[in-house]
PDB file of C-alpha atoms in Angstrom:
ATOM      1  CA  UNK A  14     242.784  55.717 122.023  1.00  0.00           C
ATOM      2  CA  UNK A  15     244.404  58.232 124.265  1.00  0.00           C
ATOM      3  CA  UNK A  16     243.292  61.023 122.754  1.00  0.00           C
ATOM      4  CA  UNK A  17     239.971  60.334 123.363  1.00  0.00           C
ATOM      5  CA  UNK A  18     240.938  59.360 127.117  1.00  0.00           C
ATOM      6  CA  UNK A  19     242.659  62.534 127.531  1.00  0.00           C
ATOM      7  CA  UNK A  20     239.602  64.069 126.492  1.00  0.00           C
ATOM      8  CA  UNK A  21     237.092  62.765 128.669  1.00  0.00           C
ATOM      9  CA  UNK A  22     238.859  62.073 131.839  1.00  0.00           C
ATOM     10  CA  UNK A  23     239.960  58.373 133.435  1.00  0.00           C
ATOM     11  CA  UNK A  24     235.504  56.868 133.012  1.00  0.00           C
ATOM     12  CA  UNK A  25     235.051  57.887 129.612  1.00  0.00           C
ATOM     13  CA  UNK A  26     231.845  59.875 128.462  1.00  0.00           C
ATOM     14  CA  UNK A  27     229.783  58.743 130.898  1.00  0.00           C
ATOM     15  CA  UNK A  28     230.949  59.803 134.829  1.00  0.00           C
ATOM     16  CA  UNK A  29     227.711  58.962 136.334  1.00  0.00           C
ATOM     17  CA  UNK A  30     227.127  55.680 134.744  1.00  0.00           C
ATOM     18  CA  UNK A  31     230.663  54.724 135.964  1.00  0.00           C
ATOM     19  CA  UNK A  32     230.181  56.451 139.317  1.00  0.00           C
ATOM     20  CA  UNK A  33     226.753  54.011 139.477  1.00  0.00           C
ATOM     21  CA  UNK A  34     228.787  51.113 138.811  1.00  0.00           C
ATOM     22  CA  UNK A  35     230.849  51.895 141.609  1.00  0.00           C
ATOM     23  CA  UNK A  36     228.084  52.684 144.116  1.00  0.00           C
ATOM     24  CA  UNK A  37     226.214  49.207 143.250  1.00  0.00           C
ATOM     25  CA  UNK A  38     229.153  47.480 143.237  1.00  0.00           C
ATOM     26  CA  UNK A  39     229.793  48.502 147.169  1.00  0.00           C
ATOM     27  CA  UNK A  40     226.235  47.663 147.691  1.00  0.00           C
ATOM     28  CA  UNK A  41     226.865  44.321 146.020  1.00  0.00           C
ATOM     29  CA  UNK A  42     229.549  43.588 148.179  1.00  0.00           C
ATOM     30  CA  UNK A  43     227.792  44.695 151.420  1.00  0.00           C
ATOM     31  CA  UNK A  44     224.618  42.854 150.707  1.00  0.00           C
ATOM     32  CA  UNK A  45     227.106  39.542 150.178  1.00  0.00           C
ATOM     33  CA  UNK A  46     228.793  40.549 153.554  1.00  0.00           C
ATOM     34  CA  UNK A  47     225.287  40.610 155.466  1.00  0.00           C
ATOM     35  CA  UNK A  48     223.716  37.282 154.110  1.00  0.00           C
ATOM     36  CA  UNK A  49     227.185  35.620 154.946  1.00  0.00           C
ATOM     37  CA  UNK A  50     226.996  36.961 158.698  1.00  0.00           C
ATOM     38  CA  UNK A  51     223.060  36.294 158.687  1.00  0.00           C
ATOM     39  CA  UNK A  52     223.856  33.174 157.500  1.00  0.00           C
ATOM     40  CA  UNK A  53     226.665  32.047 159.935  1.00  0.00           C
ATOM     41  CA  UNK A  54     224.483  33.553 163.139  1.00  0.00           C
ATOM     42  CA  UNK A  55     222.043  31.179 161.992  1.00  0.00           C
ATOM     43  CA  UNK A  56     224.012  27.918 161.887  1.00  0.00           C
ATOM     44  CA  UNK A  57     225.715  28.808 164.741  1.00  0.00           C
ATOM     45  CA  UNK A  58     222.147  29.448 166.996  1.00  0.00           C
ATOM     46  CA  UNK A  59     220.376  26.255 165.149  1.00  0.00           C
ATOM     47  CA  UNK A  60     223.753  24.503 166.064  1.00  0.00           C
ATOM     48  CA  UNK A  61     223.014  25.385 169.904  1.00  0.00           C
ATOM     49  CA  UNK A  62     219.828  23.667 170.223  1.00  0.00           C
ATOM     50  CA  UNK A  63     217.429  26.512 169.756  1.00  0.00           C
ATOM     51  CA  UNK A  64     215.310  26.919 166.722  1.00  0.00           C
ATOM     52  CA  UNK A  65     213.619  30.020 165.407  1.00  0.00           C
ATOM     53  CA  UNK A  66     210.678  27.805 164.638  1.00  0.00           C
ATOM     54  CA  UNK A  67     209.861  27.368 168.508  1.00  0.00           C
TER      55      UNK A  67
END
């Protein structure tokens, strides 16, 4: 419905719920990023012989 587009800009009614949706999808995507590089440290220490556990 363009009309209704036209009228309430390019997120519809609702701005801030799509301006949310934006934020926690960047947090989403950082929080992936720093488990991934949390994880890979890890192997790659355990890998070398030393363990946290010690």
């Amino acid at each position: 419905m363009p009309a209704l587009r036209h009228r309430f800009g390019r997120f519809g009614p609702f701005p801030a719920l799509a301006a949310e949706t934006a934020v926690a999808g960047v947090f989403t995507v950082v929080g992936r990023l720093a488990v991934l590089v949390h994880a890979s440290v890890f192997v790659l220490v355990t890998a070398d012989g030393w363990s946290p556990a010690t």
